[in-house]
CSV table of N, CA, C and O in Angstrom, one decimal:
chain,number,residue,atom,x,y,z
A,1,MET,N,124.8,-92.4,65.8
A,1,MET,CA,125.4,-92.6,64.4
A,1,MET,C,125.3,-94.2,63.8
A,1,MET,O,125.4,-95.0,64.5
A,2,ALA,N,125.0,-94.3,62.8
A,2,ALA,CA,124.8,-95.1,62.1
A,2,ALA,C,126.0,-95.8,61.7
A,2,ALA,O,126.8,-95.4,61.6
A,3,ASP,N,125.9,-97.4,61.3
A,3,ASP,CA,127.2,-98.3,61.0
A,3,ASP,C,127.6,-97.9,59.5
A,3,ASP,O,126.9,-97.9,58.9
A,4,SER,N,128.8,-97.1,59.6
A,4,SER,CA,129.4,-96.4,57.9
A,4,SER,C,129.2,-97.5,56.8
A,4,SER,O,129.4,-97.2,55.9
A,5,LYS,N,129.1,-98.8,57.5
A,5,LYS,CA,129.5,-99.7,56.6
A,5,LYS,C,127.9,-100.2,55.8
A,5,LYS,O,127.8,-100.7,54.7
A,6,LYS,N,126.7,-99.6,56.5
A,6,LYS,CA,125.7,-100.1,55.9
A,6,LYS,C,125.3,-99.2,54.6
A,6,LYS,O,125.7,-97.8,54.5
A,7,ARG,N,125.1,-99.6,53.5
A,7,ARG,CA,124.5,-98.8,52.1
A,7,ARG,C,123.3,-98.9,52.1
A,7,ARG,O,122.7,-99.8,52.0
A,8,ILE,N,122.8,-97.6,51.7
A,8,ILE,CA,121.3,-97.6,51.2
A,8,ILE,C,121.4,-97.0,49.6
A,8,ILE,O,122.1,-96.1,49.3
A,9,LEU,N,120.5,-97.7,49.0
A,9,LEU,CA,120.2,-97.2,47.6
A,9,LEU,C,119.2,-96.5,47.5
A,9,LEU,O,117.8,-96.7,48.1
A,10,ILE,N,119.2,-95.1,47.0
A,10,ILE,CA,117.8,-94.3,46.9
A,10,ILE,C,117.7,-94.5,45.3
A,10,ILE,O,118.1,-93.9,44.5
A,11,ILE,N,116.6,-94.9,45.1
A,11,ILE,CA,116.2,-95.0,43.8
A,11,ILE,C,114.7,-93.8,43.6
A,11,ILE,O,113.6,-94.1,44.2
A,12,GLU,N,114.9,-92.9,43.2
A,12,GLU,CA,114.1,-91.2,43.4
A,12,GLU,C,114.4,-90.6,41.8
A,12,GLU,O,115.7,-90.5,41.8
A,13,ASP,N,113.5,-90.1,41.0
A,13,ASP,CA,113.5,-89.5,40.0
A,13,ASP,C,113.6,-88.2,40.3
A,13,ASP,O,114.1,-87.2,39.4
A,14,GLU,N,113.3,-87.3,41.2
A,14,GLU,CA,113.1,-86.4,41.6
A,14,GLU,C,114.6,-85.8,42.2
A,14,GLU,O,114.6,-86.0,43.5
A,15,MET,N,115.0,-85.1,41.3
A,15,MET,CA,116.8,-84.7,42.0
A,15,MET,C,116.6,-84.0,43.0
A,15,MET,O,117.5,-84.4,44.1
A,16,PRO,N,116.2,-83.0,43.5
A,16,PRO,CA,116.1,-82.2,44.9
A,16,PRO,C,115.9,-83.1,45.9
A,16,PRO,O,116.7,-83.1,47.1
A,17,LEU,N,115.2,-84.4,46.0
A,17,LEU,CA,114.8,-85.2,47.1
A,17,LEU,C,115.4,-86.3,47.1
A,17,LEU,O,116.0,-86.3,48.2
A,18,ARG,N,116.2,-86.8,46.4
A,18,ARG,CA,117.3,-87.7,46.0
A,18,ARG,C,118.4,-87.0,47.0
A,18,ARG,O,118.9,-87.6,47.8
A,19,GLY,N,118.7,-85.8,46.2
A,19,GLY,CA,120.2,-84.9,47.0
A,19,GLY,C,119.7,-84.8,48.7
A,19,GLY,O,120.8,-85.2,49.3
A,20,ALA,N,118.6,-84.5,48.7
A,20,ALA,CA,118.2,-84.2,50.2
A,20,ALA,C,118.4,-85.6,50.9
A,20,ALA,O,118.9,-85.3,52.4
A,21,LEU,N,118.1,-86.7,50.4
A,21,LEU,CA,118.1,-87.7,51.4
A,21,LEU,C,119.6,-88.3,51.3
A,21,LEU,O,120.1,-88.8,52.4
A,22,ARG,N,120.2,-87.8,50.4
A,22,ARG,CA,121.4,-88.3,49.8
A,22,ARG,C,122.3,-87.7,51.1
A,22,ARG,O,123.1,-88.2,51.9
A,23,GLU,N,122.2,-86.6,51.3
A,23,GLU,CA,122.9,-85.4,52.4
A,23,GLU,C,122.7,-86.0,53.7
A,23,GLU,O,123.5,-86.2,54.5
A,24,PHE,N,121.3,-86.4,53.7
A,24,PHE,CA,121.1,-86.6,55.1
A,24,PHE,C,121.6,-87.9,55.7
A,24,PHE,O,122.0,-87.9,56.6
A,25,LEU,N,121.7,-88.9,54.5
A,25,LEU,CA,122.0,-90.4,55.3
A,25,LEU,C,123.2,-90.2,55.3
A,25,LEU,O,123.9,-90.9,56.0
A,26,ILE,N,124.5,-89.6,54.3
A,26,ILE,CA,125.7,-89.4,54.6
A,26,ILE,C,126.0,-89.0,55.9
A,26,ILE,O,126.6,-89.4,56.7
A,27,ARG,N,125.3,-87.6,56.5
A,27,ARG,CA,125.5,-87.1,57.8
A,27,ARG,C,125.3,-88.1,58.6
A,27,ARG,O,125.9,-88.1,60.0
A,28,GLU,N,123.8,-89.2,58.6
A,28,GLU,CA,123.9,-89.9,59.6
A,28,GLU,C,124.8,-91.4,59.3
A,28,GLU,O,124.6,-92.1,60.3
A,29,GLY,N,125.9,-91.2,58.6
A,29,GLY,CA,127.0,-92.3,58.3
A,29,GLY,C,126.7,-93.0,57.4
A,29,GLY,O,127.3,-94.1,57.7
A,30,PHE,N,125.8,-93.3,57.1
A,30,PHE,CA,125.6,-94.3,55.8
A,30,PHE,C,126.0,-94.2,54.5
A,30,PHE,O,126.9,-92.8,54.4
A,31,ALA,N,126.8,-94.9,53.6
A,31,ALA,CA,127.0,-95.1,52.3
A,31,ALA,C,126.0,-94.9,51.6
A,31,ALA,O,125.0,-96.0,51.9
A,32,VAL,N,125.8,-94.1,50.7
A,32,VAL,CA,124.7,-93.9,49.4
A,32,VAL,C,124.9,-94.0,48.2
A,32,VAL,O,126.1,-94.0,47.7
A,33,LEU,N,124.3,-94.7,47.6
A,33,LEU,CA,124.1,-95.6,46.1
A,33,LEU,C,122.9,-94.6,45.8
A,33,LEU,O,121.8,-94.5,46.3
A,34,GLU,N,122.9,-94.0,44.1
A,34,GLU,CA,121.8,-93.4,43.8
A,34,GLU,C,121.4,-93.9,42.4
A,34,GLU,O,122.1,-94.0,41.7
A,35,ALA,N,120.0,-93.8,41.9
A,35,ALA,CA,119.6,-94.4,41.0
A,35,ALA,C,118.5,-93.1,40.6
A,35,ALA,O,117.5,-92.9,41.7
A,36,GLU,N,118.4,-92.8,39.2
A,36,GLU,CA,117.1,-91.8,38.8
A,36,GLU,C,115.8,-92.8,38.6
A,36,GLU,O,114.8,-91.5,38.2
A,37,ASN,N,115.8,-94.0,38.2
A,37,ASN,CA,114.9,-94.6,37.7
A,37,ASN,C,114.9,-95.9,37.9
A,37,ASN,O,115.8,-96.8,38.6
A,38,GLY,N,113.9,-96.7,38.0
A,38,GLY,CA,113.8,-98.0,38.5
A,38,GLY,C,115.0,-99.2,37.5
A,38,GLY,O,115.4,-99.9,37.9
A,39,GLU,N,115.2,-98.8,36.1
A,39,GLU,CA,116.1,-99.4,35.5
A,39,GLU,C,117.2,-99.8,36.0
A,39,GLU,O,117.9,-100.3,36.1
A,40,LYS,N,117.2,-98.3,36.4
A,40,LYS,CA,119.0,-98.1,36.7
A,40,LYS,C,119.2,-98.4,38.0
A,40,LYS,O,120.1,-99.3,38.2
A,41,GLY,N,118.0,-98.4,39.0
A,41,GLY,CA,118.1,-99.0,40.3
A,41,GLY,C,118.1,-100.5,40.4
A,41,GLY,O,119.1,-101.0,41.3
A,42,LEU,N,117.2,-101.2,39.6
A,42,LEU,CA,117.8,-102.7,39.4
A,42,LEU,C,118.6,-102.9,39.3
A,42,LEU,O,119.5,-104.0,39.7
A,43,GLU,N,119.7,-102.2,38.4
A,43,GLU,CA,120.9,-102.6,37.8
A,43,GLU,C,122.0,-102.6,38.8
A,43,GLU,O,122.9,-103.4,39.3
A,44,ILE,N,121.8,-101.5,39.8
A,44,ILE,CA,122.7,-101.0,41.0
A,44,ILE,C,122.3,-102.1,41.8
A,44,ILE,O,123.3,-102.5,42.6
A,45,ALA,N,121.1,-102.4,42.5
A,45,ALA,CA,120.6,-103.1,43.5
A,45,ALA,C,120.9,-104.7,43.2
A,45,ALA,O,122.0,-105.1,44.2
A,46,THR,N,121.4,-105.2,42.0
A,46,THR,CA,121.7,-106.5,41.9
A,46,THR,C,123.1,-106.6,41.7
A,46,THR,O,123.8,-107.9,42.1
A,47,ARG,N,123.9,-105.7,41.3
A,47,ARG,CA,125.2,-105.6,41.5
A,47,ARG,C,125.9,-105.3,42.9
A,47,ARG,O,126.8,-106.1,42.8
A,48,GLU,N,125.4,-104.3,43.4
A,48,GLU,CA,125.8,-103.5,44.7
A,48,GLU,C,125.6,-103.9,45.9
A,48,GLU,O,126.1,-104.3,47.0
A,49,HIS,N,124.3,-105.1,45.7
A,49,HIS,CA,123.4,-105.5,47.1
A,49,HIS,C,123.4,-104.5,48.4
A,49,HIS,O,124.0,-105.0,49.2
A,50,PRO,N,123.1,-103.5,48.3
A,50,PRO,CA,122.8,-102.4,49.3
A,50,PRO,C,122.3,-103.1,50.4
A,50,PRO,O,121.2,-104.2,50.2
A,51,ASP,N,122.2,-102.8,51.7
A,51,ASP,CA,121.7,-103.3,52.8
A,51,ASP,C,120.1,-102.7,52.8
A,51,ASP,O,119.5,-103.7,53.9
A,52,LEU,N,120.2,-101.8,52.1
A,52,LEU,CA,118.4,-100.9,52.1
A,52,LEU,C,118.2,-100.3,51.0
A,52,LEU,O,118.9,-100.1,50.4
A,53,ILE,N,116.9,-100.5,50.4
A,53,ILE,CA,116.8,-99.7,49.3
A,53,ILE,C,115.4,-98.7,49.6
A,53,ILE,O,114.5,-99.3,50.4
A,54,LEU,N,115.6,-97.5,49.1
A,54,LEU,CA,114.3,-96.3,49.5
A,54,LEU,C,114.0,-96.1,47.8
A,54,LEU,O,114.7,-96.1,46.9
A,55,LEU,N,112.8,-96.6,47.7
A,55,LEU,CA,112.0,-96.7,46.3
A,55,LEU,C,110.8,-95.5,46.0
A,55,LEU,O,109.8,-96.0,47.2
A,56,ASP,N,110.9,-94.8,45.0
A,56,ASP,CA,109.6,-94.2,44.5
A,56,ASP,C,109.1,-95.2,44.0
A,56,ASP,O,109.5,-96.2,43.3
A,57,ILE,N,107.7,-95.0,43.4
A,57,ILE,CA,107.0,-95.7,42.6
A,57,ILE,C,107.1,-95.0,41.2
A,57,ILE,O,107.3,-95.8,40.3
A,58,VAL,N,106.6,-93.5,41.2
A,58,VAL,CA,106.2,-92.9,39.8
A,58,VAL,C,107.7,-92.6,39.5
A,58,VAL,O,108.1,-91.6,39.8
A,59,MET,N,108.1,-93.4,38.6
A,59,MET,CA,109.4,-93.0,37.6
A,59,MET,C,109.2,-93.1,36.4
A,59,MET,O,108.7,-94.2,35.8
A,60,PRO,N,110.4,-92.3,35.7
A,60,PRO,CA,110.1,-93.1,33.9
A,60,PRO,C,111.0,-94.0,33.7
A,60,PRO,O,112.0,-94.5,34.7
A,61,HIS,N,111.0,-94.7,32.7
A,61,HIS,CA,111.9,-96.0,32.2
A,61,HIS,C,111.5,-97.3,32.7
A,61,HIS,O,111.1,-98.4,31.9
A,62,MET,N,111.4,-97.4,34.2
A,62,MET,CA,110.6,-98.5,35.0
A,62,MET,C,110.2,-97.9,36.4
A,62,MET,O,111.1,-97.4,36.9
A,63,ASP,N,108.6,-98.2,36.4
A,63,ASP,CA,108.3,-97.5,37.7
A,63,ASP,C,109.0,-98.4,38.8
A,63,ASP,O,109.3,-99.5,38.9
A,64,GLY,N,108.7,-98.3,40.2
A,64,GLY,CA,108.9,-98.7,41.4
A,64,GLY,C,108.3,-100.2,41.6
A,64,GLY,O,109.1,-100.9,42.2
A,65,MET,N,107.5,-100.5,41.1
A,65,MET,CA,106.3,-101.4,41.5
A,65,MET,C,107.1,-102.6,40.6
A,65,MET,O,107.1,-103.9,41.0
A,66,THR,N,107.6,-102.0,39.4
A,66,THR,CA,107.9,-103.0,38.6
A,66,THR,C,109.3,-103.4,38.7
A,66,THR,O,110.0,-104.7,38.7
A,67,MET,N,110.3,-102.5,39.1
A,67,MET,CA,111.5,-102.5,39.5
A,67,MET,C,111.9,-103.6,40.8
A,67,MET,O,112.3,-104.7,41.1
A,68,LEU,N,110.5,-103.5,42.0
A,68,LEU,CA,110.2,-104.1,43.0
A,68,LEU,C,110.0,-105.7,42.7
A,68,LEU,O,110.6,-106.8,43.3
A,69,SER,N,109.0,-105.7,41.6
A,69,SER,CA,108.7,-107.4,41.1
A,69,SER,C,109.9,-107.9,40.8
A,69,SER,O,110.2,-109.1,41.1
A,70,PHE,N,110.6,-107.0,39.7
A,70,PHE,CA,112.0,-107.9,39.2
A,70,PHE,C,113.0,-108.2,40.3
A,70,PHE,O,113.6,-109.6,40.4
A,71,LEU,N,113.1,-107.2,41.4
A,71,LEU,CA,114.0,-107.4,42.5
A,71,LEU,C,113.6,-109.0,43.4
A,71,LEU,O,114.3,-109.4,43.8
A,72,ARG,N,112.4,-108.9,43.6
A,72,ARG,CA,112.0,-109.9,44.2
A,72,ARG,C,112.1,-111.1,43.8
A,72,ARG,O,111.9,-112.4,44.5
A,73,LYS,N,112.1,-111.4,42.5
A,73,LYS,CA,112.6,-112.8,41.6
A,73,LYS,C,114.3,-113.0,42.0
A,73,LYS,O,114.5,-114.0,41.8
A,74,ASP,N,114.8,-112.3,42.8
A,74,ASP,CA,116.3,-112.7,42.4
A,74,ASP,C,116.6,-113.4,43.8
A,74,ASP,O,115.8,-112.7,44.8
A,75,ALA,N,117.5,-114.2,43.9
A,75,ALA,CA,117.8,-114.6,45.1
A,75,ALA,C,117.9,-113.6,46.4
A,75,ALA,O,117.8,-113.8,47.4
A,76,TRP,N,118.8,-112.9,46.2
A,76,TRP,CA,119.4,-111.6,47.1
A,76,TRP,C,118.4,-110.8,47.2
A,76,TRP,O,118.0,-110.3,48.3
A,77,GLY,N,117.7,-110.8,46.3
A,77,GLY,CA,116.4,-109.3,46.0
A,77,GLY,C,115.3,-110.0,46.9
A,77,GLY,O,114.4,-109.0,47.6
A,78,LYS,N,115.0,-111.0,47.2
A,78,LYS,CA,113.6,-111.7,48.0
A,78,LYS,C,113.7,-111.2,49.3
A,78,LYS,O,112.9,-110.6,50.0
A,79,THR,N,115.1,-111.0,49.9
A,79,THR,CA,115.0,-110.6,51.4
A,79,THR,C,115.7,-109.0,51.3
A,79,THR,O,115.5,-108.9,53.0
A,80,VAL,N,115.9,-108.2,50.7
A,80,VAL,CA,116.6,-107.2,50.9
A,80,VAL,C,115.4,-106.3,51.6
A,80,VAL,O,114.4,-106.0,50.7
A,81,PRO,N,115.6,-105.3,52.5
A,81,PRO,CA,114.4,-104.4,53.1
A,81,PRO,C,114.6,-103.4,52.0
A,81,PRO,O,115.3,-102.8,51.5
A,82,VAL,N,113.1,-102.9,51.6
A,82,VAL,CA,112.7,-101.9,50.9
A,82,VAL,C,111.8,-101.0,51.6
A,82,VAL,O,110.4,-101.6,52.2
A,83,ILE,N,112.0,-99.5,51.4
A,83,ILE,CA,111.1,-98.8,52.0
A,83,ILE,C,110.8,-97.9,51.0
A,83,ILE,O,111.4,-97.1,50.1
A,84,ILE,N,109.3,-98.0,50.9
A,84,ILE,CA,108.7,-97.3,49.5
A,84,ILE,C,108.3,-95.8,50.0
A,84,ILE,O,107.7,-95.5,50.9
A,85,LEU,N,109.1,-94.4,49.3
A,85,LEU,CA,108.5,-93.7,49.4
A,85,LEU,C,107.8,-93.1,48.2
A,85,LEU,O,108.2,-93.2,47.0
A,86,THR,N,106.5,-92.5,48.3
A,86,THR,CA,105.7,-92.2,47.3
A,86,THR,C,104.7,-90.9,47.8
A,86,THR,O,104.6,-90.8,48.7
A,87,ASN,N,104.1,-90.5,46.6
A,87,ASN,CA,103.1,-89.4,47.0
A,87,ASN,C,101.9,-90.3,46.6
A,87,ASN,O,100.8,-89.4,46.6
A,88,LEU,N,101.9,-91.1,46.3
A,88,LEU,CA,100.5,-92.1,46.1
A,88,LEU,C,100.3,-92.6,47.1
A,88,LEU,O,101.1,-93.2,48.1
A,89,SER,N,98.7,-92.6,47.4
A,89,SER,CA,98.4,-93.3,48.8
A,89,SER,C,98.1,-94.6,48.5
A,89,SER,O,98.1,-95.1,47.6
A,90,THR,N,97.8,-95.4,49.6
A,90,THR,CA,97.5,-96.8,49.5
A,90,THR,C,95.9,-97.0,49.7
A,90,THR,O,95.5,-98.0,49.8
A,91,THR,N,94.9,-96.0,49.1
A,91,THR,CA,93.4,-96.5,49.0
A,91,THR,C,93.1,-97.3,47.8
A,91,THR,O,91.9,-97.9,47.9
A,92,ASP,N,94.0,-97.1,46.9
A,92,ASP,CA,93.7,-98.2,45.5
A,92,ASP,C,94.0,-99.5,46.2
A,92,ASP,O,94.9,-99.9,46.2
A,93,GLU,N,92.6,-100.4,46.1
A,93,GLU,CA,92.8,-101.9,46.4
A,93,GLU,C,93.8,-102.6,45.4
A,93,GLU,O,94.4,-103.3,46.4
A,94,LYS,N,93.8,-102.4,44.0
A,94,LYS,CA,94.7,-103.4,43.4
A,94,LYS,C,96.2,-102.7,43.7
A,94,LYS,O,96.9,-103.9,43.7
A,95,ARG,N,96.6,-101.3,44.3
A,95,ARG,CA,97.6,-100.9,44.4
A,95,ARG,C,98.2,-101.7,45.8
A,95,ARG,O,99.4,-102.1,46.1
A,96,ASN,N,97.1,-101.8,46.8
A,96,ASN,CA,97.3,-102.1,48.3
A,96,ASN,C,97.9,-103.7,48.2
A,96,ASN,O,98.6,-104.5,48.4
A,97,SER,N,97.1,-104.5,47.1
A,97,SER,CA,97.4,-106.2,46.9
A,97,SER,C,98.6,-106.2,46.3
A,97,SER,O,99.5,-107.2,46.6
A,98,ASP,N,99.0,-105.3,45.2
A,98,ASP,CA,100.1,-105.6,44.6
A,98,ASP,C,101.7,-105.5,45.8
A,98,ASP,O,102.5,-105.8,45.7
A,99,ILE,N,101.4,-104.3,46.4
A,99,ILE,CA,102.5,-103.7,47.6
A,99,ILE,C,102.7,-104.8,48.4
A,99,ILE,O,103.5,-105.1,48.9
A,100,THR,N,101.4,-105.1,49.0
A,100,THR,CA,101.1,-106.6,49.9
A,100,THR,C,102.2,-107.7,49.6
A,100,THR,O,102.9,-108.4,50.3
A,101,GLU,N,101.9,-108.0,48.3
A,101,GLU,CA,102.6,-109.2,47.6
A,101,GLU,C,103.9,-109.0,47.5
A,101,GLU,O,104.7,-109.7,47.2
A,102,LEU,N,104.6,-107.7,47.4
A,102,LEU,CA,106.2,-107.3,47.0
A,102,LEU,C,106.8,-107.4,47.9
A,102,LEU,O,107.7,-107.3,48.1
A,103,LEU,N,106.0,-107.3,49.1
A,103,LEU,CA,106.7,-107.0,50.6
A,103,LEU,C,107.6,-105.8,51.2
A,103,LEU,O,109.0,-106.1,51.4
A,104,PRO,N,107.4,-104.9,50.6
A,104,PRO,CA,108.2,-103.8,51.3
A,104,PRO,C,108.1,-103.7,52.6
A,104,PRO,O,107.0,-104.3,53.4
A,105,SER,N,109.4,-103.2,53.4
A,105,SER,CA,109.2,-102.9,54.7
A,105,SER,C,108.3,-101.9,55.5
A,105,SER,O,107.6,-102.5,56.3
A,106,PHE,N,108.4,-100.8,54.5
A,106,PHE,CA,107.4,-99.8,55.1
A,106,PHE,C,107.0,-99.3,53.5
A,106,PHE,O,107.6,-99.3,52.8
A,107,TYR,N,105.9,-98.5,53.6
A,107,TYR,CA,105.1,-97.9,52.7
A,107,TYR,C,104.7,-96.4,53.4
A,107,TYR,O,104.1,-96.0,54.4
A,108,LEU,N,106.0,-95.3,52.8
A,108,LEU,CA,105.5,-94.0,53.1
A,108,LEU,C,105.2,-92.9,52.3
A,108,LEU,O,105.7,-93.1,51.2
A,109,ILE,N,104.2,-92.3,52.7
A,109,ILE,CA,103.6,-91.3,51.4
A,109,ILE,C,104.7,-89.9,51.9
A,109,ILE,O,104.7,-89.6,53.2
A,110,LYS,N,105.3,-89.4,50.9
A,110,LYS,CA,106.1,-88.4,50.9
A,110,LYS,C,106.0,-87.1,52.1
A,110,LYS,O,106.6,-86.8,52.7
A,111,SER,N,104.2,-86.8,51.6
A,111,SER,CA,103.8,-85.8,52.4
A,111,SER,C,103.7,-85.6,53.9
A,111,SER,O,103.4,-85.2,54.6
A,112,ASP,N,103.9,-86.9,54.7
A,112,ASP,CA,103.3,-87.4,55.8
A,112,ASP,C,104.6,-87.7,56.9
A,112,ASP,O,104.4,-88.0,57.9
A,113,TRP,N,106.1,-87.7,56.2
A,113,TRP,CA,107.0,-87.9,57.1
A,113,TRP,C,107.9,-86.9,57.2
A,113,TRP,O,108.1,-86.1,56.4
A,114,LYS,N,109.0,-86.8,58.0
A,114,LYS,CA,110.2,-86.0,58.2
A,114,LYS,C,111.4,-87.0,58.2
A,114,LYS,O,111.0,-88.2,58.4
A,115,LEU,N,112.2,-86.3,57.6
A,115,LEU,CA,113.8,-87.2,57.8
A,115,LEU,C,114.2,-88.0,58.9
A,115,LEU,O,114.2,-89.2,59.0
A,116,GLU,N,113.8,-87.6,60.1
A,116,GLU,CA,114.0,-88.3,61.6
A,116,GLU,C,113.0,-89.7,61.5
A,116,GLU,O,113.3,-90.6,61.7
A,117,ASP,N,112.0,-89.4,61.1
A,117,ASP,CA,110.8,-90.6,60.8
A,117,ASP,C,111.4,-91.6,60.0
A,117,ASP,O,111.4,-92.5,60.4
A,118,LEU,N,112.0,-91.1,58.8
A,118,LEU,CA,112.6,-92.0,58.0
A,118,LEU,C,113.7,-92.6,58.6
A,118,LEU,O,114.0,-94.0,58.3
A,119,LEU,N,114.7,-92.2,59.3
A,119,LEU,CA,115.7,-92.5,59.9
A,119,LEU,C,115.3,-93.7,60.8
A,119,LEU,O,115.8,-94.9,60.8
A,120,GLU,N,114.0,-93.5,61.8
A,120,GLU,CA,113.7,-94.5,62.3
A,120,GLU,C,113.5,-95.8,61.6
A,120,GLU,O,113.4,-96.8,62.2
A,121,LYS,N,112.7,-95.8,60.5
A,121,LYS,CA,112.1,-96.4,59.8
A,121,LYS,C,113.5,-97.4,59.3
A,121,LYS,O,113.4,-98.4,59.0
A,122,ILE,N,114.4,-96.7,58.8
A,122,ILE,CA,115.7,-97.4,58.4
A,122,ILE,C,116.4,-98.3,59.3
A,122,ILE,O,116.6,-99.3,59.3
A,123,GLN,N,116.1,-97.4,60.7
A,123,GLN,CA,117.1,-98.2,61.6
A,123,GLN,C,116.2,-99.5,62.1
A,123,GLN,O,117.0,-100.7,62.4
A,124,GLU,N,115.1,-99.5,61.9
A,124,GLU,CA,114.1,-100.6,62.4
A,124,GLU,C,114.7,-101.7,61.1
A,124,GLU,O,114.2,-102.9,62.0
A,125,CYS,N,114.8,-101.5,60.0
A,125,CYS,CA,115.1,-102.3,59.1
A,125,CYS,C,116.5,-102.8,59.2
A,125,CYS,O,116.6,-103.9,58.7
A,126,LEU,N,117.1,-101.9,59.4
A,126,LEU,CA,118.6,-102.9,59.7
A,126,LEU,C,119.3,-103.4,61.3
A,126,LEU,O,120.2,-103.5,61.1
A,127,VAL,N,118.4,-103.4,62.1
A,127,VAL,CA,118.6,-104.4,63.0
A,127,VAL,C,118.5,-105.6,63.0
A,127,VAL,O,118.2,-106.3,62.0
């Protein structure tokens, strides 16, 4: 069971996935914060300083890459672990260089992982 004091911010526009992640993480003992787009996610992240961020890329109002770019300019935001969860593959060379520059902890393609795999990555980030 995870340390109940660890807080995870889920930034995901797809409500069913966000809800599934929330329920799973709560069952695993995490406190969960949520945002439905990058703009709200950035606001919550800089105010609440969660221990880890799960971040979608394609979202309305502000996409995940833009949000992460702004976050990495913040003193606290430079070091917070971020796991990108997306439907976009990393085959695009420009996207690969942008992602590498922003230093996410992991880049997971949504169709390629199970919740248990995600939990393993979260635990790796929070040690």
